[in-house]
Amino acid sequence: MRIRRSPAPAVAGAVLTAFFAALTACSSGGPGAAGTQQPGVIDVSGSQCGGTWSVPGPGWHTIQISNQGTGGAEIDLDDPANGAVYAEIENTGPGTVNPISIDFGSGKYALVCLFSDASPLKGVTVTVPGHATGTPAVLPVTYNDLIPPAKACQAETETALKVLAPETATLAAAVRSGNLTAARRDWLTAHLQYETLGDAYDAFGDFDTEIDGRADATGVASPQWTGFYRLEYGLWRGQSLASLVPVASRLNSDVDQLAAWWQTQQVPLADLGRRAHEVIENALEFQLTGNDDYGSGTTLASTVASITASRVLLALLHPLLAPRYPGLPAVYTGLSQLQSLLEKEQLPNGWWVPVSALPDSARLAIDAACGQVLQELAPVASITEPRNTVNDF
């Protein structure tokens, strides 16, 4: 499941900003609602975070943040009581002015300035009077918060690899025996097990290229192309099983080496939430287009396996997401709807309708369901991005 590496901080920040924007748009009326004010520009730098500022009262207001420092910065609008974030400006450059627009409710607000060349600063506390409800704040997820789910993810992956290794051994034995029917069946079993691991953001390093790499870079005739897809190509395109014995043996060896290597690794904390989204995006780009079909016609089954991978990650992150993301139930609903549509295309003999053979109506419904669940999943990566707060320094 080779997909792109982690986004640059600016991209991740843009996603987080989009999440906060979505929260504000849902809270009441939107930034174009009556009563919008335009307070003066608020200067921030590495030595001061905003000075004195105010808003006229509850409602939609825009504050303009001017970076007077010499470097880039992240500017957060926080609840000073607990550090929960109402909105943020990610990677604002020196000399730039950026707006923060939210529905200010009754309560307390403070700017927090994190300049790359200075210690984090918390600005003055601004109190908005009354009893109005405004944009909700999202409590940051810290690095310490992510350690338990990361350890659990490490352990679950290790267990899953211990299941995969005997499956690839069985597959290699079937290829050596010359039993095409068994080899195809065992290939599907092992490949779907691998897909449930949700290897996104290069979690498996070079092993993923060796075990599940596409032929895009090398071409199908290259001896450098190895792994599941290489074996699929041979099993479904008439290549002799004798010629595929080295491919199957290499696959089994690579999986054994991955299982041993994984025991010494640590899951990057920032990747947990991203993977929950990216395994489904990967499915939309490569599986639901049929791009990864090298003959078996089972990319819909691979998408179901990706849904399993996403569910596993969401379960690990659920204690962090449940109090922070009101849209979490819609994520589970969307995954279930997508899986239901996919499973309608499984044949009575256990195989699957190839994407290329789907009726237009079925393909459109599946693509729409996948697109919707990706929208619902997008905030997960943002919410679970580990963030230092001013209290951590």
Short mmCIF file of C-alpha atoms in Angstrom, two decimals:
data_model
loop_
_atom_site.label_atom_id
_atom_site.label_comp_id
_atom_site.label_asym_id
_atom_site.label_seq_id
_atom_site.Cartn_x
_atom_site.Cartn_y
_atom_site.Cartn_z
CA MET A 1 0.00 0.00 0.00
CA ARG A 2 2.52 2.57 -1.15
CA ILE A 3 1.22 6.10 -0.62
CA ARG A 4 2.75 9.47 -0.17
CA ARG A 5 4.73 10.58 2.80
CA SER A 6 3.54 12.81 5.59
CA PRO A 7 2.43 16.26 4.46
CA ALA A 8 4.58 19.24 5.18
CA PRO A 9 3.64 21.13 8.36
CA ALA A 10 1.99 23.85 6.31
CA VAL A 11 -0.32 21.32 4.70
CA ALA A 12 -1.18 19.69 8.00
CA GLY A 13 -1.85 23.12 9.46
CA ALA A 14 -4.10 24.01 6.56
CA VAL A 15 -6.17 20.93 7.27
CA LEU A 16 -6.43 21.85 10.92
CA THR A 17 -7.42 25.38 10.05
CA ALA A 18 -10.06 24.01 7.73
CA PHE A 19 -11.41 21.91 10.59
CA PHE A 20 -11.71 24.94 12.84
CA ALA A 21 -13.35 26.83 10.00
CA ALA A 22 -15.89 24.04 9.65
CA LEU A 23 -16.65 24.25 13.34
CA THR A 24 -17.22 27.98 13.15
CA ALA A 25 -19.45 27.67 10.11
CA CYS A 26 -21.63 25.16 11.95
CA SER A 27 -21.94 27.16 15.15
CA SER A 28 -24.31 29.97 14.10
CA GLY A 29 -24.91 31.87 10.94
CA GLY A 30 -21.43 31.97 9.48
CA PRO A 31 -18.92 34.81 9.17
CA GLY A 32 -21.28 36.83 7.06
CA ALA A 33 -23.88 37.02 9.83
CA ALA A 34 -25.16 40.38 11.01
CA GLY A 35 -23.04 42.15 13.63
CA THR A 36 -19.63 41.25 12.19
CA GLN A 37 -16.99 43.68 13.39
CA GLN A 38 -13.49 44.43 12.18
CA PRO A 39 -11.32 45.29 15.21
CA GLY A 40 -7.91 46.87 14.64
CA VAL A 41 -4.85 44.92 13.62
CA ILE A 42 -3.17 43.01 16.46
CA ASP A 43 0.63 42.95 16.35
CA VAL A 44 2.50 39.83 17.45
CA SER A 45 6.19 39.02 17.62
CA GLY A 46 8.66 36.87 19.49
CA SER A 47 8.60 39.32 22.39
CA GLN A 48 4.89 40.10 22.71
CA CYS A 49 1.70 38.29 21.80
CA GLY A 50 -0.89 40.84 20.85
CA GLY A 51 -0.99 43.44 23.56
CA THR A 52 -4.45 44.65 24.54
CA TRP A 53 -7.35 43.81 22.24
CA SER A 54 -11.07 43.23 22.51
CA VAL A 55 -14.26 42.42 20.63
CA PRO A 56 -17.53 44.32 21.12
CA GLY A 57 -19.41 41.31 22.46
CA PRO A 58 -20.68 37.88 21.43
CA GLY A 59 -21.12 37.13 17.75
CA TRP A 60 -19.08 36.82 14.59
CA HIS A 61 -15.93 38.95 14.65
CA THR A 62 -12.69 38.99 12.70
CA ILE A 63 -9.38 39.83 14.32
CA GLN A 64 -6.40 40.63 12.10
CA ILE A 65 -3.04 39.25 13.23
CA SER A 66 0.08 41.04 11.98
CA ASN A 67 3.34 39.14 12.28
CA GLN A 68 5.93 41.72 13.31
CA GLY A 69 8.53 39.08 14.14
CA THR A 70 11.53 38.00 12.11
CA GLY A 71 10.38 34.44 11.54
CA GLY A 72 7.40 32.26 10.92
CA ALA A 73 4.91 31.50 13.65
CA GLU A 74 1.80 29.64 14.61
CA ILE A 75 -0.82 31.85 16.26
CA ASP A 76 -3.58 30.16 18.22
CA LEU A 77 -6.71 31.61 19.75
CA ASP A 78 -7.14 29.58 22.92
CA ASP A 79 -9.31 29.14 25.95
CA PRO A 80 -6.80 30.25 28.61
CA ALA A 81 -8.39 27.95 31.19
CA ASN A 82 -7.43 24.71 29.48
CA GLY A 83 -5.56 25.51 26.26
CA ALA A 84 -8.39 24.36 24.00
CA VAL A 85 -8.06 25.93 20.54
CA TYR A 86 -10.81 28.03 18.97
CA ALA A 87 -8.85 28.82 15.79
CA GLU A 88 -5.31 29.02 14.52
CA ILE A 89 -3.08 30.58 11.90
CA GLU A 90 -0.44 28.10 10.81
CA ASN A 91 2.97 29.20 9.50
CA THR A 92 2.28 32.92 9.21
CA GLY A 93 5.29 34.65 7.67
CA PRO A 94 7.00 37.83 8.86
CA GLY A 95 5.34 41.00 7.64
CA THR A 96 2.04 39.28 6.82
CA VAL A 97 -1.44 39.98 8.17
CA ASN A 98 -3.83 37.06 8.61
CA PRO A 99 -7.44 37.02 9.84
CA ILE A 100 -9.10 34.85 12.45
CA SER A 101 -12.89 34.81 12.10
CA ILE A 102 -15.01 32.96 14.63
CA ASP A 103 -18.32 33.21 16.43
CA PHE A 104 -17.22 34.57 19.81
CA GLY A 105 -19.30 33.16 22.62
CA SER A 106 -19.37 34.38 26.18
CA GLY A 107 -16.13 33.35 27.85
CA LYS A 108 -12.42 33.95 27.94
CA TYR A 109 -9.98 34.09 25.02
CA ALA A 110 -6.22 34.52 24.68
CA LEU A 111 -3.76 34.51 21.82
CA VAL A 112 -0.83 32.10 22.02
CA CYS A 113 2.18 32.88 19.83
CA LEU A 114 4.64 30.14 18.91
CA PHE A 115 7.51 31.74 16.97
CA SER A 116 10.23 29.55 15.58
CA ASP A 117 12.94 31.73 17.10
CA ALA A 118 11.41 32.45 20.52
CA SER A 119 9.74 30.80 23.49
CA PRO A 120 5.95 30.47 23.28
CA LEU A 121 4.02 33.44 24.62
CA LYS A 122 0.49 33.73 25.94
CA GLY A 123 -1.25 37.05 25.42
CA VAL A 124 -3.73 38.88 27.61
CA THR A 125 -7.02 37.28 28.53
CA VAL A 126 -10.02 38.82 26.79
CA THR A 127 -13.42 38.30 28.40
CA VAL A 128 -16.60 38.29 26.33
CA PRO A 129 -19.56 38.91 28.66
CA GLY A 130 -23.00 37.38 28.65
CA HIS A 131 -24.34 33.86 28.22
CA ALA A 132 -24.03 33.34 24.47
CA THR A 133 -22.78 30.14 22.87
CA GLY A 134 -20.18 30.47 20.15
CA THR A 135 -17.57 28.46 18.30
CA PRO A 136 -16.50 25.47 20.39
CA ALA A 137 -12.85 25.03 21.25
CA VAL A 138 -10.97 21.79 20.61
CA LEU A 139 -8.68 20.55 23.37
CA PRO A 140 -5.25 19.85 21.85
CA VAL A 141 -3.94 16.33 21.69
CA THR A 142 -0.46 16.17 23.19
CA TYR A 143 2.41 13.83 22.49
CA ASN A 144 1.79 12.10 25.81
CA ASP A 145 -1.85 11.54 24.86
CA LEU A 146 -0.76 9.61 21.78
CA ILE A 147 1.75 7.31 23.44
CA PRO A 148 -0.80 4.67 24.61
CA PRO A 149 -2.56 4.34 21.22
CA ALA A 150 0.82 4.27 19.46
CA LYS A 151 1.99 1.41 21.66
CA ALA A 152 -1.29 -0.40 21.06
CA CYS A 153 -0.90 0.12 17.32
CA GLN A 154 2.62 -1.26 17.48
CA ALA A 155 1.41 -4.36 19.28
CA GLU A 156 -1.59 -4.93 17.01
CA THR A 157 0.58 -4.65 13.91
CA GLU A 158 3.05 -7.10 15.37
CA THR A 159 0.24 -9.57 16.00
CA ALA A 160 -1.13 -9.10 12.47
CA LEU A 161 2.32 -9.72 10.96
CA LYS A 162 2.52 -12.99 12.88
CA VAL A 163 -0.69 -13.98 11.08
CA LEU A 164 0.61 -12.81 7.71
CA ALA A 165 3.91 -14.71 7.81
CA PRO A 166 2.34 -18.22 7.86
CA GLU A 167 -0.09 -17.12 5.14
CA THR A 168 2.71 -16.16 2.76
CA ALA A 169 4.46 -19.44 3.64
CA THR A 170 1.29 -21.31 2.66
CA LEU A 171 1.10 -19.28 -0.53
CA ALA A 172 4.70 -20.11 -1.43
CA ALA A 173 4.03 -23.80 -0.81
CA ALA A 174 1.00 -23.72 -3.11
CA VAL A 175 3.07 -22.13 -5.87
CA ARG A 176 5.81 -24.74 -5.46
CA SER A 177 3.24 -27.55 -5.61
CA GLY A 178 1.96 -26.28 -8.96
CA ASN A 179 -1.62 -25.88 -7.71
CA LEU A 180 -2.92 -22.76 -9.46
CA THR A 181 -6.33 -22.77 -7.76
CA ALA A 182 -4.78 -23.00 -4.30
CA ALA A 183 -2.13 -20.43 -5.15
CA ARG A 184 -4.72 -17.88 -6.25
CA ARG A 185 -6.85 -18.53 -3.16
CA ASP A 186 -3.87 -18.27 -0.82
CA TRP A 187 -2.66 -15.14 -2.60
CA LEU A 188 -5.95 -13.37 -1.89
CA THR A 189 -5.98 -14.45 1.77
CA ALA A 190 -2.46 -13.18 2.38
CA HIS A 191 -2.82 -9.99 0.37
CA LEU A 192 -5.99 -8.92 2.18
CA GLN A 193 -4.27 -9.56 5.50
CA TYR A 194 -1.46 -7.24 4.42
CA GLU A 195 -3.93 -4.57 3.32
CA THR A 196 -5.56 -4.56 6.77
CA LEU A 197 -2.24 -3.38 8.22
CA GLY A 198 -2.83 0.08 6.77
CA ASP A 199 0.79 0.84 5.90
CA ALA A 200 0.62 4.55 5.22
CA TYR A 201 3.33 7.19 5.45
CA ASP A 202 6.06 4.62 4.86
CA ALA A 203 5.49 2.84 8.17
CA PHE A 204 7.21 -0.23 6.72
CA GLY A 205 9.95 1.64 4.91
CA ASP A 206 11.48 -0.19 1.94
CA PHE A 207 9.69 -3.38 2.91
CA ASP A 208 6.46 -2.03 1.48
CA THR A 209 8.02 -1.55 -1.94
CA GLU A 210 9.33 -5.09 -1.85
CA ILE A 211 6.11 -6.63 -0.52
CA ASP A 212 3.36 -4.55 -2.10
CA GLY A 213 5.02 -2.31 -4.65
CA ARG A 214 3.39 -1.50 -7.98
CA ALA A 215 5.05 -1.90 -11.33
CA ASP A 216 4.86 1.84 -12.05
CA ALA A 217 8.55 2.54 -11.51
CA THR A 218 10.08 -0.63 -12.93
CA GLY A 219 7.66 -2.06 -15.48
CA VAL A 220 6.07 -5.49 -15.32
CA ALA A 221 9.04 -7.22 -16.99
CA SER A 222 11.64 -5.96 -14.52
CA PRO A 223 13.25 -8.47 -12.13
CA GLN A 224 13.25 -5.66 -9.58
CA TRP A 225 9.46 -5.84 -9.34
CA THR A 226 8.61 -8.17 -6.46
CA GLY A 227 5.85 -8.86 -3.98
CA PHE A 228 2.12 -9.43 -4.01
CA TYR A 229 1.36 -7.52 -7.19
CA ARG A 230 4.17 -9.21 -9.11
CA LEU A 231 2.83 -12.59 -8.04
CA GLU A 232 -0.74 -11.60 -8.88
CA TYR A 233 0.38 -10.60 -12.37
CA GLY A 234 1.93 -13.99 -12.93
CA LEU A 235 -0.87 -16.06 -11.39
CA TRP A 236 -3.58 -14.44 -13.48
CA ARG A 237 -1.69 -13.87 -16.74
CA GLY A 238 -0.66 -17.38 -17.58
CA GLN A 239 2.92 -17.44 -16.32
CA SER A 240 4.11 -20.87 -15.24
CA LEU A 241 4.04 -21.62 -11.54
CA ALA A 242 7.62 -22.89 -11.77
CA SER A 243 8.72 -19.43 -12.92
CA LEU A 244 6.85 -17.86 -9.99
CA VAL A 245 8.47 -19.98 -7.25
CA PRO A 246 11.29 -17.43 -6.70
CA VAL A 247 8.73 -14.60 -6.52
CA ALA A 248 6.61 -16.40 -3.92
CA SER A 249 9.67 -17.43 -1.92
CA ARG A 250 11.02 -13.87 -1.95
CA LEU A 251 7.65 -12.55 -0.79
CA ASN A 252 7.59 -14.96 2.12
CA SER A 253 11.17 -14.07 3.05
CA ASP A 254 10.43 -10.33 2.91
CA VAL A 255 7.39 -10.74 5.17
CA ASP A 256 9.47 -12.72 7.68
CA GLN A 257 12.09 -9.98 7.68
CA LEU A 258 9.42 -7.29 8.09
CA ALA A 259 7.95 -9.12 11.09
CA ALA A 260 11.37 -9.28 12.75
CA TRP A 261 12.24 -5.67 11.90
CA TRP A 262 8.91 -4.31 13.13
CA GLN A 263 9.64 -5.44 16.68
CA THR A 264 12.40 -2.83 16.90
CA GLN A 265 10.37 0.08 15.50
CA GLN A 266 8.23 2.81 17.03
CA VAL A 267 5.05 4.17 15.47
CA PRO A 268 5.42 7.92 14.74
CA LEU A 269 2.83 9.63 16.92
CA ALA A 270 1.77 12.10 14.25
CA ASP A 271 0.96 9.31 11.79
CA LEU A 272 -1.86 7.61 13.70
CA GLY A 273 -4.68 9.95 12.73
CA ARG A 274 -3.31 10.49 9.25
CA ARG A 275 -3.35 6.78 8.47
CA ALA A 276 -7.03 6.46 9.35
CA HIS A 277 -7.75 8.89 6.51
CA GLU A 278 -4.96 8.00 4.11
CA VAL A 279 -5.72 4.28 3.82
CA ILE A 280 -9.17 5.22 2.49
CA GLU A 281 -7.76 7.91 0.21
CA ASN A 282 -5.28 5.36 -1.07
CA ALA A 283 -8.19 3.02 -1.82
CA LEU A 284 -10.03 5.73 -3.72
CA GLU A 285 -6.99 6.57 -5.82
CA PHE A 286 -5.65 3.11 -6.57
CA GLN A 287 -8.18 0.42 -5.67
CA LEU A 288 -11.50 1.92 -6.74
CA THR A 289 -9.99 3.03 -10.03
CA GLY A 290 -8.75 -0.50 -10.73
CA ASN A 291 -5.20 0.85 -11.01
CA ASP A 292 -3.94 -1.88 -8.67
CA ASP A 293 -5.71 -4.73 -10.46
CA TYR A 294 -3.00 -6.92 -11.97
CA GLY A 295 -5.42 -9.65 -12.95
CA SER A 296 -7.30 -10.94 -9.91
CA GLY A 297 -10.10 -8.35 -10.01
CA THR A 298 -10.04 -8.04 -6.22
CA THR A 299 -9.42 -4.35 -5.64
CA LEU A 300 -12.88 -3.97 -4.09
CA ALA A 301 -11.87 -6.57 -1.53
CA SER A 302 -8.68 -4.58 -0.89
CA THR A 303 -10.85 -1.52 -0.22
CA VAL A 304 -12.81 -3.49 2.38
CA ALA A 305 -9.48 -4.41 3.98
CA SER A 306 -8.55 -0.72 4.01
CA ILE A 307 -11.81 0.02 5.82
CA THR A 308 -10.76 -2.54 8.43
CA ALA A 309 -7.41 -0.78 8.78
CA SER A 310 -9.13 2.58 9.26
CA ARG A 311 -11.51 1.14 11.85
CA VAL A 312 -8.63 -0.31 13.84
CA LEU A 313 -6.91 3.06 14.00
CA LEU A 314 -10.14 4.86 14.89
CA ALA A 315 -10.74 2.40 17.72
CA LEU A 316 -7.29 3.14 19.13
CA LEU A 317 -7.90 6.88 18.89
CA HIS A 318 -11.53 6.82 20.01
CA PRO A 319 -10.85 8.01 23.60
CA LEU A 320 -9.15 11.11 22.16
CA LEU A 321 -11.60 11.71 19.32
CA ALA A 322 -14.93 11.16 21.07
CA PRO A 323 -14.80 14.31 23.25
CA ARG A 324 -13.24 16.41 20.49
CA TYR A 325 -15.00 15.53 17.25
CA PRO A 326 -18.82 15.75 17.12
CA GLY A 327 -18.72 14.30 13.61
CA LEU A 328 -17.16 11.00 14.71
CA PRO A 329 -20.44 9.00 14.53
CA ALA A 330 -20.79 10.08 10.90
CA VAL A 331 -17.35 8.59 10.21
CA TYR A 332 -18.48 5.17 11.40
CA THR A 333 -21.75 5.48 9.51
CA GLY A 334 -19.90 6.43 6.33
CA LEU A 335 -17.47 3.52 6.61
CA SER A 336 -20.37 1.11 7.12
CA GLN A 337 -22.24 2.48 4.11
CA LEU A 338 -19.17 2.20 1.91
CA GLN A 339 -18.45 -1.34 3.08
CA SER A 340 -22.06 -2.36 2.44
CA LEU A 341 -21.87 -1.12 -1.14
CA LEU A 342 -18.61 -2.96 -1.70
CA GLU A 343 -19.79 -6.25 -0.25
CA LYS A 344 -22.71 -6.30 -2.68
CA GLU A 345 -20.10 -6.93 -5.34
CA GLN A 346 -18.69 -10.09 -3.76
CA LEU A 347 -19.51 -13.19 -5.80
CA PRO A 348 -20.96 -16.43 -4.37
CA ASN A 349 -17.65 -18.23 -4.95
CA GLY A 350 -15.78 -15.75 -2.70
CA TRP A 351 -14.25 -13.70 -5.51
CA TRP A 352 -15.24 -10.17 -6.47
CA VAL A 353 -16.58 -8.21 -9.39
CA PRO A 354 -13.63 -6.33 -10.95
CA VAL A 355 -13.91 -2.55 -10.94
CA SER A 356 -13.83 -2.60 -14.73
CA ALA A 357 -16.98 -4.75 -14.78
CA LEU A 358 -19.04 -2.64 -12.37
CA PRO A 359 -22.19 -1.01 -13.71
CA ASP A 360 -21.88 2.76 -13.87
CA SER A 361 -24.52 3.15 -11.17
CA ALA A 362 -22.62 0.93 -8.74
CA ARG A 363 -19.29 2.62 -9.43
CA LEU A 364 -20.76 6.08 -8.97
CA ALA A 365 -22.42 5.06 -5.69
CA ILE A 366 -19.19 3.56 -4.35
CA ASP A 367 -17.09 6.56 -5.38
CA ALA A 368 -19.60 8.97 -3.83
CA ALA A 369 -19.69 7.03 -0.57
CA CYS A 370 -15.90 6.93 -0.45
CA GLY A 371 -15.64 10.65 -1.13
CA GLN A 372 -18.13 11.39 1.64
CA VAL A 373 -16.35 9.30 4.22
CA LEU A 374 -13.05 10.96 3.30
CA GLN A 375 -14.62 14.32 4.11
CA GLU A 376 -15.79 12.96 7.45
CA LEU A 377 -12.36 11.47 8.16
CA ALA A 378 -10.36 14.58 7.23
CA PRO A 379 -10.58 16.25 10.67
CA VAL A 380 -9.26 13.13 12.41
CA ALA A 381 -5.71 13.78 11.24
CA SER A 382 -5.96 17.41 12.31
CA ILE A 383 -7.43 16.77 15.72
CA THR A 384 -4.89 14.08 16.55
CA GLU A 385 -1.88 16.02 15.30
CA PRO A 386 0.26 16.22 18.46
CA ARG A 387 0.60 19.81 19.59
CA ASN A 388 2.74 21.50 22.18
CA THR A 389 0.81 23.96 24.30
CA VAL A 390 2.21 26.99 26.06
CA ASN A 391 2.07 25.03 29.31
CA ASP A 392 4.49 22.44 27.93
CA PHE A 393 7.40 24.87 27.81
#
